[in-house]
Amino acid sequence: MRKAALILTMLLSLAVRVQAQVGGQRGFPFLELPTSAKQAALGGINVTAAGHDVNMVAANPALLNEEMDGQISLSYVGYLADIKQSHAVYAFNSEKLGRWAASINYLSYGDFVERDATGMELGTFNVNDYTLALTHSREMEAFTIGATAKMAVSSIAGNQAVGLLADAGAVFKHPEKDLTVGLAFKNVGYLVKPFDSGKRQEMPWDAQLGISYKPVHMPVRLSLTAHRLYQFDIVYLDPNAQGQLDENGNEVKEEKTLGDKIARHFVVGTEFVFSKNFQLRAGYNHLRRKELRLDGNSGGAGFSLGAMVRVRSFELNYGSAFFHPSGATHYITIATNTNTFLKKKSS
């Protein structure tokens, strides 16, 4: 208990020392995208949705637990146009080295036409991002602490930017109740190599705190996660946006409110746990809804849905996240446990 409290204190001190950053001024923004169907279905941000889904290690390294040992998982999502994201992760436990997970996340933005200064076509080039990550966790009574070391690379026509980053997290799981409290510091690091003649940017770090609770006799697990804890006011109002007209014909500009400032920090997630083989999920991200809506039409922006079905040794997860009123982005994740196959062969 004392060790866990000391680590939590150190993590909180780190959060205080790191300066807040303004959106649009930080590098590697793809690191803030959800990497799996479950994470996307729960609103995109969740640091407490424990269980056996090894993909949640990307959300909080302290979620790596014994239920994930031997699990391998692949995720895929197609965004707009030719933008595609793939994620693979594998967890294992060693008697000497402890519990680990290794993952790779890859985004491809498709091919682009290359032209010279006169506009003459020279060929094509591609743009992609990828991350290599290694996670380690350790349990101490009711607490679990974890850390992830990451190397992130962005490449544009062979011109690369490289960053070294780390995630750190802690999770408290109640010994009797289905109650989990989690804390995570994401993407704390340094841009080792910027793009040629490019500006050295800050990393997209974040501090997140969440809680999940499932009542004893209800098949519902509720999650509430607070993010961007380093800065209270994260509301952006477009100075060029046209406001509505009042009864006298005068333009009324949108103003910041206390309620909106608070609400943008929270993401709500819900899991309907009908059985070990079937679950439904839903989420709501208020910041996403406010920032990605259209004037006069918010549509489904900010909402997300998902489901999990397990058939024999395989588990299929689906997530649908509405980033924009025009439609949803669909996530597919498939997972299995390699230990199951090894046991079958040995028997």
Coordinates of C-alpha atoms in Angstrom, one line a residue:
M1 CA 0.0 0.0 0.0
R2 CA 2.8 2.4 0.9
K3 CA 4.6 1.7 -2.4
A4 CA 1.4 2.3 -4.4
A5 CA 0.8 5.6 -2.6
L6 CA 4.3 6.7 -3.2
I7 CA 4.0 6.0 -6.9
L8 CA 0.7 7.8 -7.2
T9 CA 2.3 10.9 -5.5
M10 CA 5.2 10.8 -8.0
L11 CA 2.8 10.6 -10.9
L12 CA 0.7 13.6 -9.6
S13 CA 3.9 15.6 -9.2
L14 CA 4.8 14.9 -12.8
A15 CA 1.4 16.1 -13.9
V16 CA 1.9 19.4 -12.1
R17 CA 5.4 20.0 -13.6
V18 CA 4.4 19.5 -17.2
Q19 CA 3.0 22.6 -18.8
A20 CA -0.4 22.7 -20.4
Q21 CA -0.4 22.8 -24.2
V22 CA -2.9 24.3 -26.6
G23 CA -4.6 22.2 -29.2
G24 CA -3.0 22.3 -32.7
Q25 CA 0.5 23.1 -31.4
R26 CA 1.6 19.5 -30.5
G27 CA 3.0 16.7 -32.6
F28 CA 1.9 13.1 -33.2
P29 CA -1.9 13.8 -32.7
F30 CA -2.6 10.3 -33.9
L31 CA -1.5 9.1 -30.5
E32 CA -4.8 10.3 -29.1
L33 CA -6.9 8.1 -31.3
P34 CA -8.6 5.0 -29.9
T35 CA -6.8 1.8 -31.1
S36 CA -9.6 -0.8 -30.6
A37 CA -13.3 -1.4 -30.9
K38 CA -13.9 -1.5 -27.1
Q39 CA -12.1 1.8 -26.4
A40 CA -13.9 3.5 -29.3
A41 CA -17.3 2.2 -28.1
L42 CA -16.7 3.6 -24.6
G43 CA -16.2 7.1 -25.9
G44 CA -12.6 6.9 -26.9
I45 CA -11.1 7.6 -23.5
N46 CA -11.3 5.1 -20.6
V47 CA -8.7 4.2 -18.0
T48 CA -10.7 1.8 -15.8
A49 CA -12.5 -0.7 -18.1
A50 CA -10.6 -3.7 -16.8
G51 CA -11.2 -7.3 -17.8
H52 CA -9.4 -9.5 -20.4
D53 CA -9.3 -7.2 -23.4
V54 CA -5.6 -6.7 -23.9
N55 CA -6.2 -3.7 -26.1
M56 CA -7.1 -1.6 -23.1
V57 CA -3.4 -1.6 -22.2
A58 CA -3.1 1.3 -24.7
A59 CA -5.6 3.3 -22.6
N60 CA -3.9 2.6 -19.3
P61 CA -0.8 0.4 -18.9
A62 CA -2.0 -0.5 -15.3
L63 CA -4.9 -2.4 -16.9
L64 CA -2.5 -5.2 -17.9
N65 CA -3.5 -8.1 -15.7
E66 CA -3.4 -11.9 -15.5
E67 CA -6.6 -12.4 -17.6
M68 CA -4.7 -11.0 -20.6
D69 CA -1.8 -13.5 -20.4
G70 CA -1.3 -15.2 -23.8
Q71 CA -3.9 -13.0 -25.5
I72 CA -3.2 -11.7 -29.0
S73 CA -5.5 -9.2 -30.7
L74 CA -5.8 -7.4 -34.1
S75 CA -7.8 -4.2 -34.7
Y76 CA -8.7 -2.4 -37.9
V77 CA -10.5 0.8 -38.7
G78 CA -11.1 2.7 -41.9
Y79 CA -11.5 6.4 -41.6
L80 CA -12.4 8.9 -44.4
A81 CA -10.9 8.5 -47.8
D82 CA -7.9 6.2 -47.8
I83 CA -6.9 6.7 -44.1
K84 CA -6.6 3.3 -42.4
Q85 CA -5.5 2.3 -38.9
S86 CA -4.2 -1.2 -37.8
H87 CA -3.3 -2.2 -34.3
A88 CA -1.7 -5.5 -33.0
V89 CA -0.9 -6.4 -29.4
Y90 CA 0.2 -9.5 -27.5
A91 CA 0.5 -10.1 -23.7
F92 CA 2.6 -12.6 -21.9
N93 CA 3.8 -13.4 -18.4
S94 CA 7.2 -14.6 -17.5
E95 CA 8.1 -16.1 -14.1
K96 CA 11.4 -14.2 -14.0
L97 CA 10.5 -11.0 -16.0
G98 CA 6.9 -10.5 -14.9
R99 CA 3.9 -9.4 -17.0
W100 CA 4.5 -7.7 -20.4
A101 CA 2.6 -6.6 -23.5
A102 CA 4.0 -5.6 -26.9
S103 CA 2.1 -3.7 -29.5
I104 CA 2.4 -1.9 -32.9
N105 CA 0.0 0.8 -34.1
Y106 CA 0.1 1.8 -37.8
L107 CA -1.8 4.5 -39.7
S108 CA -1.7 4.9 -43.5
Y109 CA -3.0 8.1 -45.1
G110 CA -2.8 6.8 -48.7
D111 CA -0.8 7.9 -51.7
F112 CA -0.4 11.5 -52.8
V113 CA 0.6 13.1 -56.1
E114 CA 4.1 14.7 -56.0
R115 CA 4.6 17.8 -58.0
D116 CA 7.5 20.3 -58.5
A117 CA 7.3 24.1 -58.2
T118 CA 5.8 24.4 -61.6
G119 CA 3.0 21.9 -60.9
M120 CA 4.5 19.1 -63.1
E121 CA 3.7 15.7 -61.8
L122 CA 6.7 13.8 -60.5
G123 CA 5.1 10.6 -59.2
T124 CA 3.5 9.7 -55.9
F125 CA 4.5 9.5 -52.2
N126 CA 2.9 8.1 -49.1
V127 CA 2.2 9.4 -45.6
N128 CA 2.1 7.2 -42.5
D129 CA 2.4 7.1 -38.8
Y130 CA 3.3 4.2 -36.5
T131 CA 4.1 3.4 -32.9
L132 CA 6.1 0.6 -31.3
A133 CA 5.2 0.0 -27.6
L134 CA 6.3 -2.2 -24.7
T135 CA 4.2 -2.3 -21.5
H136 CA 5.0 -3.7 -18.1
S137 CA 2.7 -4.0 -15.0
R138 CA 3.0 -5.1 -11.5
E139 CA 0.3 -5.9 -8.9
M140 CA 0.6 -4.8 -5.2
E141 CA -2.3 -5.9 -3.2
A142 CA -5.4 -4.0 -4.5
F143 CA -3.2 -1.7 -6.7
T144 CA -1.7 -2.3 -10.1
I145 CA 0.9 0.0 -11.5
G146 CA 2.1 0.0 -15.1
A147 CA 4.3 1.8 -17.6
T148 CA 4.6 1.9 -21.4
A149 CA 7.7 2.9 -23.4
K150 CA 6.9 4.0 -26.9
M151 CA 8.7 5.1 -30.1
A152 CA 6.5 7.1 -32.4
V153 CA 7.4 7.8 -36.1
S154 CA 5.7 10.1 -38.6
S155 CA 6.8 9.8 -42.2
I156 CA 6.0 12.1 -45.2
A157 CA 7.6 11.1 -48.5
G158 CA 10.5 9.6 -46.6
N159 CA 11.0 12.7 -44.3
Q160 CA 10.6 11.4 -40.8
A161 CA 9.9 12.8 -37.3
V162 CA 10.7 10.5 -34.3
G163 CA 9.6 10.8 -30.7
L164 CA 10.2 8.8 -27.6
L165 CA 7.3 8.7 -25.1
A166 CA 6.0 7.0 -22.1
D167 CA 2.6 6.2 -20.4
A168 CA 2.3 5.6 -16.7
G169 CA -0.7 4.5 -14.8
A170 CA -2.2 3.1 -11.6
V171 CA -5.4 1.2 -10.9
F172 CA -7.1 0.4 -7.7
K173 CA -9.5 -2.5 -7.8
H174 CA -11.8 -3.0 -4.8
P175 CA -11.3 -6.4 -3.2
E176 CA -15.0 -7.1 -2.8
K177 CA -17.0 -4.8 -5.0
D178 CA -16.8 -4.4 -8.8
L179 CA -15.3 -1.0 -8.4
T180 CA -12.2 0.3 -10.2
V181 CA -10.4 3.6 -10.0
G182 CA -7.7 4.5 -12.5
L183 CA -5.2 7.2 -13.2
A184 CA -3.0 7.5 -16.3
F185 CA -0.5 10.0 -17.7
K186 CA -0.3 9.6 -21.5
N187 CA 2.3 10.4 -24.1
V188 CA 4.8 12.2 -21.9
G189 CA 8.0 12.5 -24.0
Y190 CA 10.3 14.3 -26.3
L191 CA 10.6 14.9 -30.0
V192 CA 14.0 13.4 -30.7
K193 CA 14.0 14.2 -34.4
P194 CA 11.7 16.8 -36.0
F195 CA 10.9 16.9 -39.7
D196 CA 13.7 18.4 -41.8
S197 CA 13.7 22.2 -41.3
G198 CA 10.7 21.7 -39.0
K199 CA 9.8 23.1 -35.6
R200 CA 10.3 20.9 -32.6
Q201 CA 6.8 20.3 -31.2
E202 CA 5.6 19.3 -27.8
M203 CA 4.1 15.8 -27.3
P204 CA 0.3 15.3 -27.0
W205 CA 0.4 14.4 -23.3
D206 CA -2.7 14.0 -21.2
A207 CA -3.6 13.3 -17.6
Q208 CA -6.7 11.2 -17.1
L209 CA -8.7 10.0 -14.0
G210 CA -11.6 7.6 -14.1
I211 CA -13.9 5.3 -12.2
S212 CA -16.0 2.2 -13.2
Y213 CA -18.7 0.6 -11.1
K214 CA -21.0 -2.3 -11.6
P215 CA -23.9 -2.7 -9.1
V216 CA -24.2 -6.2 -7.7
H217 CA -27.5 -7.2 -9.2
M218 CA -27.4 -5.2 -12.4
P219 CA -25.8 -6.2 -15.7
V220 CA -24.5 -2.7 -16.3
R221 CA -21.0 -1.3 -15.6
L222 CA -20.8 2.5 -15.7
S223 CA -17.6 4.5 -16.3
L224 CA -16.8 8.1 -15.9
T225 CA -13.4 9.4 -17.1
A226 CA -12.0 12.9 -16.8
H227 CA -9.3 14.0 -19.2
R228 CA -7.1 17.0 -19.9
L229 CA -6.9 17.6 -16.2
Y230 CA -3.9 20.0 -16.7
Q231 CA -6.1 22.8 -18.1
F232 CA -9.5 23.8 -16.9
D233 CA -10.7 25.9 -19.9
I234 CA -10.4 23.8 -23.1
V235 CA -13.3 25.5 -24.9
Y236 CA -12.4 26.9 -28.3
L237 CA -14.7 29.5 -29.9
D238 CA -14.1 30.3 -33.5
P239 CA -13.7 34.1 -33.7
N240 CA -14.8 34.1 -37.3
A241 CA -18.0 32.1 -36.7
Q242 CA -21.3 34.0 -37.3
G243 CA -23.6 34.2 -34.4
Q244 CA -27.4 34.1 -34.3
L245 CA -29.4 37.3 -34.5
D246 CA -31.5 38.6 -31.6
E247 CA -34.9 40.2 -31.9
N248 CA -33.3 43.6 -32.8
G249 CA -31.2 42.1 -35.6
N250 CA -28.0 42.3 -33.6
E251 CA -25.5 39.4 -33.9
V252 CA -25.2 37.4 -30.7
K253 CA -21.8 35.6 -30.4
E254 CA -21.5 32.3 -28.5
E255 CA -20.0 32.6 -25.1
K256 CA -18.2 30.2 -22.8
T257 CA -20.2 28.8 -19.9
L258 CA -19.0 27.1 -16.7
G259 CA -21.1 24.0 -17.4
D260 CA -19.7 23.6 -20.8
K261 CA -16.1 24.0 -19.5
I262 CA -16.7 21.2 -17.0
A263 CA -18.6 18.9 -19.3
R264 CA -15.8 18.9 -22.0
H265 CA -13.5 17.2 -19.5
F266 CA -15.7 14.1 -19.1
V267 CA -16.4 10.9 -21.1
V268 CA -19.2 8.5 -20.1
G269 CA -19.1 4.8 -21.0
T270 CA -21.6 2.0 -20.4
E271 CA -21.2 -1.7 -20.7
F272 CA -24.2 -4.0 -20.7
V273 CA -22.7 -7.3 -19.4
F274 CA -25.3 -9.9 -20.3
S275 CA -22.8 -12.8 -20.2
K276 CA -19.1 -13.6 -20.7
N277 CA -20.0 -14.3 -24.4
F278 CA -22.1 -11.2 -25.2
Q279 CA -21.9 -7.5 -24.2
L280 CA -23.2 -4.2 -25.6
R281 CA -21.5 -0.9 -25.1
A282 CA -22.2 2.8 -25.5
G283 CA -20.3 6.0 -24.8
Y284 CA -20.5 9.8 -25.0
N285 CA -17.7 12.3 -25.5
H286 CA -18.8 15.8 -24.9
L287 CA -15.6 17.5 -26.1
R288 CA -15.8 15.6 -29.4
R289 CA -19.5 16.5 -29.9
K290 CA -18.8 20.2 -29.3
E291 CA -15.7 20.4 -31.5
L292 CA -16.8 18.3 -34.5
R293 CA -20.4 19.4 -34.9
L294 CA -21.6 21.5 -37.8
D295 CA -23.4 24.8 -37.3
G296 CA -27.0 24.0 -36.6
N297 CA -26.5 20.2 -36.9
S298 CA -24.7 18.1 -34.4
G299 CA -26.0 14.7 -35.6
G300 CA -24.5 11.8 -33.7
A301 CA -21.1 13.5 -33.1
G302 CA -19.7 12.4 -29.8
F303 CA -21.8 9.3 -29.4
S304 CA -20.4 5.7 -29.8
L305 CA -21.8 2.2 -29.8
G306 CA -20.3 -1.3 -29.7
A307 CA -20.7 -5.0 -29.0
M308 CA -18.7 -8.1 -28.1
V309 CA -19.5 -11.7 -29.2
R310 CA -17.4 -14.6 -28.2
V311 CA -17.5 -17.8 -30.2
R312 CA -15.4 -20.7 -28.9
S313 CA -11.8 -19.5 -28.6
F314 CA -12.3 -16.2 -30.6
E315 CA -13.7 -12.9 -29.5
L316 CA -15.1 -10.4 -31.9
N317 CA -15.5 -6.7 -30.9
Y318 CA -17.2 -4.0 -32.9
G319 CA -17.2 -0.3 -32.2
S320 CA -18.9 2.6 -34.0
A321 CA -17.8 6.1 -33.1
F322 CA -19.5 9.2 -34.5
F323 CA -16.7 11.7 -35.1
H324 CA -18.8 13.9 -37.4
P325 CA -22.5 14.4 -38.2
S326 CA -21.9 12.9 -41.7
G327 CA -21.4 9.4 -40.4
A328 CA -19.7 6.9 -38.1
T329 CA -16.2 5.3 -38.1
H330 CA -16.3 1.5 -37.7
Y331 CA -13.8 -0.5 -35.6
I332 CA -13.3 -4.2 -35.8
T333 CA -11.2 -6.1 -33.2
I334 CA -10.6 -9.9 -33.1
A335 CA -8.8 -11.6 -30.3
T336 CA -7.8 -15.1 -29.1
N337 CA -5.7 -16.6 -26.4
T338 CA -2.6 -18.5 -27.5
N339 CA -2.5 -20.4 -24.1
T340 CA -5.7 -22.2 -25.1
F341 CA -4.1 -23.6 -28.2
L342 CA -1.0 -24.6 -26.4
K343 CA -3.0 -26.5 -23.8
K344 CA -4.9 -28.4 -26.5
K345 CA -1.7 -29.4 -28.2
S346 CA 0.0 -30.6 -25.0
S347 CA -3.1 -32.7 -24.0

